CSV table of C-alpha atoms and ligand atoms in Angstrom, one decimal:
chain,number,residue,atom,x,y,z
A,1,UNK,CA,89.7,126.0,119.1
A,2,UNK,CA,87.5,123.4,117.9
A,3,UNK,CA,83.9,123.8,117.9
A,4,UNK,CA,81.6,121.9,120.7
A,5,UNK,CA,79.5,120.7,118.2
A,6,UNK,CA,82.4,119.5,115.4
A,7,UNK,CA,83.7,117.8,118.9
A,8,UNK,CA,80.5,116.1,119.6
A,9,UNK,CA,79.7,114.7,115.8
A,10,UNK,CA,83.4,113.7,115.4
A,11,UNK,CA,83.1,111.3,118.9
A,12,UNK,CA,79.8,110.2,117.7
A,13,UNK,CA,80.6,109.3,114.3
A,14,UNK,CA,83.7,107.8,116.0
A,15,UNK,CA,81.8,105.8,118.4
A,16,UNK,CA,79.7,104.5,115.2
A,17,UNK,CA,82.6,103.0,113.1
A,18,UNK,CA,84.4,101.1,116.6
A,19,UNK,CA,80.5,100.3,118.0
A,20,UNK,CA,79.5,98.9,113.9
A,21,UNK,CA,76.2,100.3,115.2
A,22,UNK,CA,74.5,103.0,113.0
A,23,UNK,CA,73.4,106.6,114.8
A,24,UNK,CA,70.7,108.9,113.8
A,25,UNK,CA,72.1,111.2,111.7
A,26,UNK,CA,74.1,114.4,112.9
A,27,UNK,CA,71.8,116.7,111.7
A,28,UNK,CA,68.7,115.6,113.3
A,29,UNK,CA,70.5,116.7,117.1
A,30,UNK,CA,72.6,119.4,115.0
A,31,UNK,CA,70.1,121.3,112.8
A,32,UNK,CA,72.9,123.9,112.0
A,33,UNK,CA,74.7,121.2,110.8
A,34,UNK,CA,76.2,122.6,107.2
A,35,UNK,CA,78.5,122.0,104.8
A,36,UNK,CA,81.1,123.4,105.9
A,37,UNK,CA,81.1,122.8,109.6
A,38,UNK,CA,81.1,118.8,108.0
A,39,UNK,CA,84.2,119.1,106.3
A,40,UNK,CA,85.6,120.1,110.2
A,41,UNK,CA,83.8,117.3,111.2
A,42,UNK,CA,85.4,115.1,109.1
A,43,UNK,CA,89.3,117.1,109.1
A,44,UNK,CA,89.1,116.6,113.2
A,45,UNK,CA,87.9,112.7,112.8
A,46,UNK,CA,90.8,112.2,110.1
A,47,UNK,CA,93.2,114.3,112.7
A,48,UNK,CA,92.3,112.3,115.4
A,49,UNK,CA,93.2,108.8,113.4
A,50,UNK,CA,96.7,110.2,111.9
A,51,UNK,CA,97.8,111.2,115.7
A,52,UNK,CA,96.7,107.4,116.1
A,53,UNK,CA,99.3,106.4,113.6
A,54,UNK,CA,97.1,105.8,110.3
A,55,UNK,CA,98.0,108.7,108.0
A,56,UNK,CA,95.9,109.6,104.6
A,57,UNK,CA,97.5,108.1,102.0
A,58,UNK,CA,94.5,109.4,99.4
A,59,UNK,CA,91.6,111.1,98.2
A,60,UNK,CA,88.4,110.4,97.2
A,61,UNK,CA,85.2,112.1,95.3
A,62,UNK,CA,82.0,111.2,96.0
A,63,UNK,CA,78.7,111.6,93.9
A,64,UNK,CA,80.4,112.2,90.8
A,65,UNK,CA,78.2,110.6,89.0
A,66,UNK,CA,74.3,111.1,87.9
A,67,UNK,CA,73.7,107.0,89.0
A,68,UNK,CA,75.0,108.1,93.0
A,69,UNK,CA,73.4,111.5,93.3
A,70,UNK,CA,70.1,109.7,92.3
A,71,UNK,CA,70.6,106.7,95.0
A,72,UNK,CA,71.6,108.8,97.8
A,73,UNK,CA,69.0,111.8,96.8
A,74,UNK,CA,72.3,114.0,97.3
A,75,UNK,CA,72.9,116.4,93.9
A,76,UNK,CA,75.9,117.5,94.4
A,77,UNK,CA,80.0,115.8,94.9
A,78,UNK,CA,81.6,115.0,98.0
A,79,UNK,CA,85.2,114.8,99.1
A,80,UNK,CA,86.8,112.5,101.5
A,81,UNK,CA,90.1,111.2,102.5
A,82,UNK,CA,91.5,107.4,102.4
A,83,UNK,CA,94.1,106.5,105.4
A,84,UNK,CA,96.0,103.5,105.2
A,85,UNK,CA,94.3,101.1,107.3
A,86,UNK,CA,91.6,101.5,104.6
A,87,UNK,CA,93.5,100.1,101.6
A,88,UNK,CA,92.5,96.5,101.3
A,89,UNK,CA,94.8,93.5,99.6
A,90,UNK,CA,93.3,92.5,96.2
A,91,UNK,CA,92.0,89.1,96.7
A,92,UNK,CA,91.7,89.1,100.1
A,93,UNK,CA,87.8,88.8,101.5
A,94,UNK,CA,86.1,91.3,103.1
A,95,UNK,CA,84.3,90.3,106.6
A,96,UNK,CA,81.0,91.9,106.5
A,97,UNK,CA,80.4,92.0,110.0
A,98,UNK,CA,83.1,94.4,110.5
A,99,UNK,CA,80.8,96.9,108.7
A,100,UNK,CA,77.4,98.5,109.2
A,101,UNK,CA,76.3,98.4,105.7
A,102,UNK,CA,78.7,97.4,103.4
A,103,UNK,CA,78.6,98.4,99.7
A,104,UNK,CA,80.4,98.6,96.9
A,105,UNK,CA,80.9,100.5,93.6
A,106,UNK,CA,83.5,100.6,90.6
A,107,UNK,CA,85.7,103.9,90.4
A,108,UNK,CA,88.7,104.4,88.4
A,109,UNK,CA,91.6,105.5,90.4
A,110,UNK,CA,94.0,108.1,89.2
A,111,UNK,CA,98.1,107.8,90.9
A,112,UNK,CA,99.6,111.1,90.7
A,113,UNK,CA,103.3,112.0,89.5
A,114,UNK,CA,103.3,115.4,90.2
A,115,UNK,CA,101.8,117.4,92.7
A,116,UNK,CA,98.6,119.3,91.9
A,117,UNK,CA,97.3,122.5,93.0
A,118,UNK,CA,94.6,124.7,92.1
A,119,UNK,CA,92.8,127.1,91.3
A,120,UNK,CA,92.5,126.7,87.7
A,121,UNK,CA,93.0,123.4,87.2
A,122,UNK,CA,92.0,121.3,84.4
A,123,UNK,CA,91.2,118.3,83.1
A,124,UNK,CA,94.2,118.4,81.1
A,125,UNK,CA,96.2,119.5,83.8
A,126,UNK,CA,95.1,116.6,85.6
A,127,UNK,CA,96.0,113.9,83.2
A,128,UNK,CA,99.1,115.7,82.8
A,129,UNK,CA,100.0,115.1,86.3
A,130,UNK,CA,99.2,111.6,86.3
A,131,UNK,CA,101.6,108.9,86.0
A,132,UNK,CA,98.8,106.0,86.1
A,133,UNK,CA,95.4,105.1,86.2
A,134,UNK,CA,94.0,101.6,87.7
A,135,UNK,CA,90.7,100.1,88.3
A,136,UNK,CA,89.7,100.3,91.9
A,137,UNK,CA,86.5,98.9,93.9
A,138,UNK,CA,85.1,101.2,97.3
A,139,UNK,CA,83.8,100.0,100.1
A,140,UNK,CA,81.2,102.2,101.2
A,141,UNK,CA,79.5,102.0,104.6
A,142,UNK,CA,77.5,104.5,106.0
A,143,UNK,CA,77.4,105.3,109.9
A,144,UNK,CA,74.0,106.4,110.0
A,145,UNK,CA,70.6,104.4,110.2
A,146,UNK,CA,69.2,103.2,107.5
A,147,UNK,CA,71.9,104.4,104.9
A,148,UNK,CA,69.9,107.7,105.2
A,149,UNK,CA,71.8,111.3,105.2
A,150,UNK,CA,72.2,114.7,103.9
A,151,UNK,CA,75.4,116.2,101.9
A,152,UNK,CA,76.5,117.5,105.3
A,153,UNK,CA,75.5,114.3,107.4
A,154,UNK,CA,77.9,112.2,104.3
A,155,UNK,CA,80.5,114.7,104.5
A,156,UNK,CA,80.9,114.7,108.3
A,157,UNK,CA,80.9,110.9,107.8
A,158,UNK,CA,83.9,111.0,105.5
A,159,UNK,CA,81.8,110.1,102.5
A,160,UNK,CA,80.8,106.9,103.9
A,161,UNK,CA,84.5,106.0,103.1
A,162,UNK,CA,85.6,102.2,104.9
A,163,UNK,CA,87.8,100.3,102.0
A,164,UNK,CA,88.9,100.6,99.1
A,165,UNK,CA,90.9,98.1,96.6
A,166,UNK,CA,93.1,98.7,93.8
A,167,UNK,CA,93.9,96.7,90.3
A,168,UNK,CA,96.9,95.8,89.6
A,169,UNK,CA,97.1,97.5,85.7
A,170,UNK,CA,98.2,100.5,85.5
A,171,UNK,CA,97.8,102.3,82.0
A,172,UNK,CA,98.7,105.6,80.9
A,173,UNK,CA,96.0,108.3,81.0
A,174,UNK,CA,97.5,109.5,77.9
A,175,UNK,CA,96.6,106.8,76.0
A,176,UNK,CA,93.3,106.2,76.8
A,177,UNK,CA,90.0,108.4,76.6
A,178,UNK,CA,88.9,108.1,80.2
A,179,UNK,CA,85.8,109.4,79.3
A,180,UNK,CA,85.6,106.2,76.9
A,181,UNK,CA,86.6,103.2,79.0
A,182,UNK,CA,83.2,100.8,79.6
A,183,UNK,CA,82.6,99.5,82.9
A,184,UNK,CA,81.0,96.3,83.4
A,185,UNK,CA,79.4,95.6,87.4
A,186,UNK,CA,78.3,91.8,88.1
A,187,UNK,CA,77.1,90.3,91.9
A,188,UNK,CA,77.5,86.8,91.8
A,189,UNK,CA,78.4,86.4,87.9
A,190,UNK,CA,74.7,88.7,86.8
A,191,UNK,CA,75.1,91.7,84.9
A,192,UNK,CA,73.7,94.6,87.0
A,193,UNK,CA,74.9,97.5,85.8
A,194,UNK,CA,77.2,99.1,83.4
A,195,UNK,CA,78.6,102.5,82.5
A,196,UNK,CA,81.4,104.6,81.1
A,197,UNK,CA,84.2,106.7,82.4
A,198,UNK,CA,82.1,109.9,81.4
A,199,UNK,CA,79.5,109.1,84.2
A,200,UNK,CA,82.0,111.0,86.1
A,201,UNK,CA,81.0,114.8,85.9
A,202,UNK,CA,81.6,114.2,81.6
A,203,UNK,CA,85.9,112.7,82.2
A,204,UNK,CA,87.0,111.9,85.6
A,205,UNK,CA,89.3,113.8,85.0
A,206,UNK,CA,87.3,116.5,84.7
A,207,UNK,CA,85.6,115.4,88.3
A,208,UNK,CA,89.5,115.7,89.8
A,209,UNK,CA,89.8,118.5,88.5
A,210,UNK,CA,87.1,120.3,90.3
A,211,UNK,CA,88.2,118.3,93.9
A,212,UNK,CA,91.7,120.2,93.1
A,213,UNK,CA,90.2,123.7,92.8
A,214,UNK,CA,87.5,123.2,95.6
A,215,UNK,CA,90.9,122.3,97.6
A,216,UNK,CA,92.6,125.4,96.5
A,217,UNK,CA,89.7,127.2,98.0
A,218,UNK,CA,90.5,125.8,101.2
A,219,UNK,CA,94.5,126.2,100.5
A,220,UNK,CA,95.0,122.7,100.4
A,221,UNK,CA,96.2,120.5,97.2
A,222,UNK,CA,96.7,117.0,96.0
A,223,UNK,CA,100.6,115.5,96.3
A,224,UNK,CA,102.9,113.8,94.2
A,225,UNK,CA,102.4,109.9,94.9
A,226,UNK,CA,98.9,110.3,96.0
A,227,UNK,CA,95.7,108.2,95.1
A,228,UNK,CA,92.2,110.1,94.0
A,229,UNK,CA,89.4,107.5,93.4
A,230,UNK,CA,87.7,109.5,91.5
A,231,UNK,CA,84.1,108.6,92.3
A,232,UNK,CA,81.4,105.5,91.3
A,233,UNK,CA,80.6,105.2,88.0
A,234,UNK,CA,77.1,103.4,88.9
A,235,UNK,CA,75.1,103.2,92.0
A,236,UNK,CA,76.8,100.9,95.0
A,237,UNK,CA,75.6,96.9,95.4
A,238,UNK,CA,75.4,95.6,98.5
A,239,UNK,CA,78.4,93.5,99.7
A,240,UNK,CA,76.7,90.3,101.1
A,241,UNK,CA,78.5,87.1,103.1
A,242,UNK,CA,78.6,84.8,100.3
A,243,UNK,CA,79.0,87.0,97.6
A,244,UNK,CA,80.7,88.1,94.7
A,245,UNK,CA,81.2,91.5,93.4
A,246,UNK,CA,83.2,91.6,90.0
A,247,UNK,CA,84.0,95.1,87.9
A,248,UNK,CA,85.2,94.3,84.5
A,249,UNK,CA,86.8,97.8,82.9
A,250,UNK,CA,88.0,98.3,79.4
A,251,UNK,CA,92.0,98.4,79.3
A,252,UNK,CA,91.8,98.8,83.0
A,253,UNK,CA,91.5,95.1,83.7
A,254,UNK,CA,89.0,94.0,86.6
A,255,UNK,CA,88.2,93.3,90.4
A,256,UNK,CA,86.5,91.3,92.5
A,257,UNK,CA,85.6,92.0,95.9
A,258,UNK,CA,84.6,88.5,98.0
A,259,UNK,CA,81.9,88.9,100.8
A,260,UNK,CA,82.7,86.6,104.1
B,301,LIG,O1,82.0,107.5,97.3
B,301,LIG,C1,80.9,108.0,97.4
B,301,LIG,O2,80.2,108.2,96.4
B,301,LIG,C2,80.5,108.5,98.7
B,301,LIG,C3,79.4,109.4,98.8
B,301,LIG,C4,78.1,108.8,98.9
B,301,LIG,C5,77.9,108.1,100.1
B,301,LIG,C6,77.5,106.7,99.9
B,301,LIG,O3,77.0,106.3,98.8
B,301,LIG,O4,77.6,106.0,100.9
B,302,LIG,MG1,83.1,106.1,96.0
């Protein structure tokens, strides 16, 4: 049976995302709050959304990278899940006002060929499961006041996952070193931040590879045709009515994500 309390988070958080109005965070009323109660949290919000028809189509890490754990004061990466509903058209704006606080940061996005289950995964074992790797934008937006949490508040919250967009190239992991590919990150045509595909945990592949054996502990794994965004290579920008959002990634060609 599922816990009063994972009940009560999951129709607040729930509330939250239909309402657009931020809530304190869960722990403040849920002191006992942890870890892994969120992940239930966040398994009954997703169950509740795929018996409404909008299945998980892919997975994402969270505070991967040195740049997010220091923005969100979190040290340590998060999972979350994707459904379809969250997969945005490239070139198509977002509407701002359909989020609490939208943000956005650069990830590159691995497209599996094989499925992949731990424990004892690699980084190699990743790549070799991979048929393709894109450039990919995420929309964050946090359910919680003032974009303030803790790892369990984030977790419960699905990682603060709302959209996410894919580029169109897709180039062979084998080809490339990941850990290599530069990342340029401009609002409005300035240069705020750039970065490399090692900001990710050292390879984001490396950064998969861990999701894939913290899911074996849990007796779960990635499938064949699935997408991992594999986390944000710089801190998130705010997405604001008006603006422009552009990530520019060697080989992987770029985005642009259009405020309205
Ligand atoms: O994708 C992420 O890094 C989500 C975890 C952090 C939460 C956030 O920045 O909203
Ligand atoms: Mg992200």
């Amino acid at each position: 049976m599922t816990s009063p309390t994972v009940v009560a988070c999951a129709d607040r958080l729930e509330h939250a995302v239909r309402d657009r109005t931020p809530i304190e965070k869960l722990t403040a009323s849920f002191p006992d709050l942890d870890v892994e109660m969120a992940y239930q949290v966040q398994a009954e919000v997703a169950r509740r959304r795929e018996a409404a028809g909008d299945p998980v189509v892919a997975a994402k890490l969270g505070l991967t990278s040195r740049a997010k754990q220091a923005q969100m004061n979190v040290d340590e990466p998060v999972y979350g899940v994707l459904h379809a509903s969250a997969i945005h058209p490239v070139g198509e704006p977002i509407g701002v006002s359909d989020f609490i606080f939208p943000r956005v940061e650069p990830e590159i996005v691995f497209r599996l060929g094989d499925d992949l289950a731990g424990p004892g995964v690699s980084a190699a074992d990743v790549i070799a499961a991979t048929d393709s790797v894109s450039c990919g934008l995420e929309i964050l937006d946090s359910r919680f006041t003032d974009y303030d949490f803790t790892a369990a508040d984030v977790i419960a919250d699905n990682t603060s996952a709302a959209r996410v967009m894919v580029g169109p190239v897709m180039a062979d992991p084998r080809d490339l070193d990941l850990a290599l590919v530069g990342l340029l990150l401009e609002v409005d045509g300035e240069q705020v931040a750039t970065a490399a595909g090692a900001a990710t945990m050292g390879h984001p592949a490396h950064a998969v590879a861990i999701y894939v054996n913290f899911l074996a502990r849990r007796g779960a794994h990635l499938a064949a045709g699935q997408l991992v965004f594999s986390g944000g290579l710089t801190k998130a920008v705010p997405l604001a009515a008006g603006s422009h959002v552009t990530a520019t990634f060697a080989h992987l060609g770029s985005l642009t994500v259009t405020g309205v």
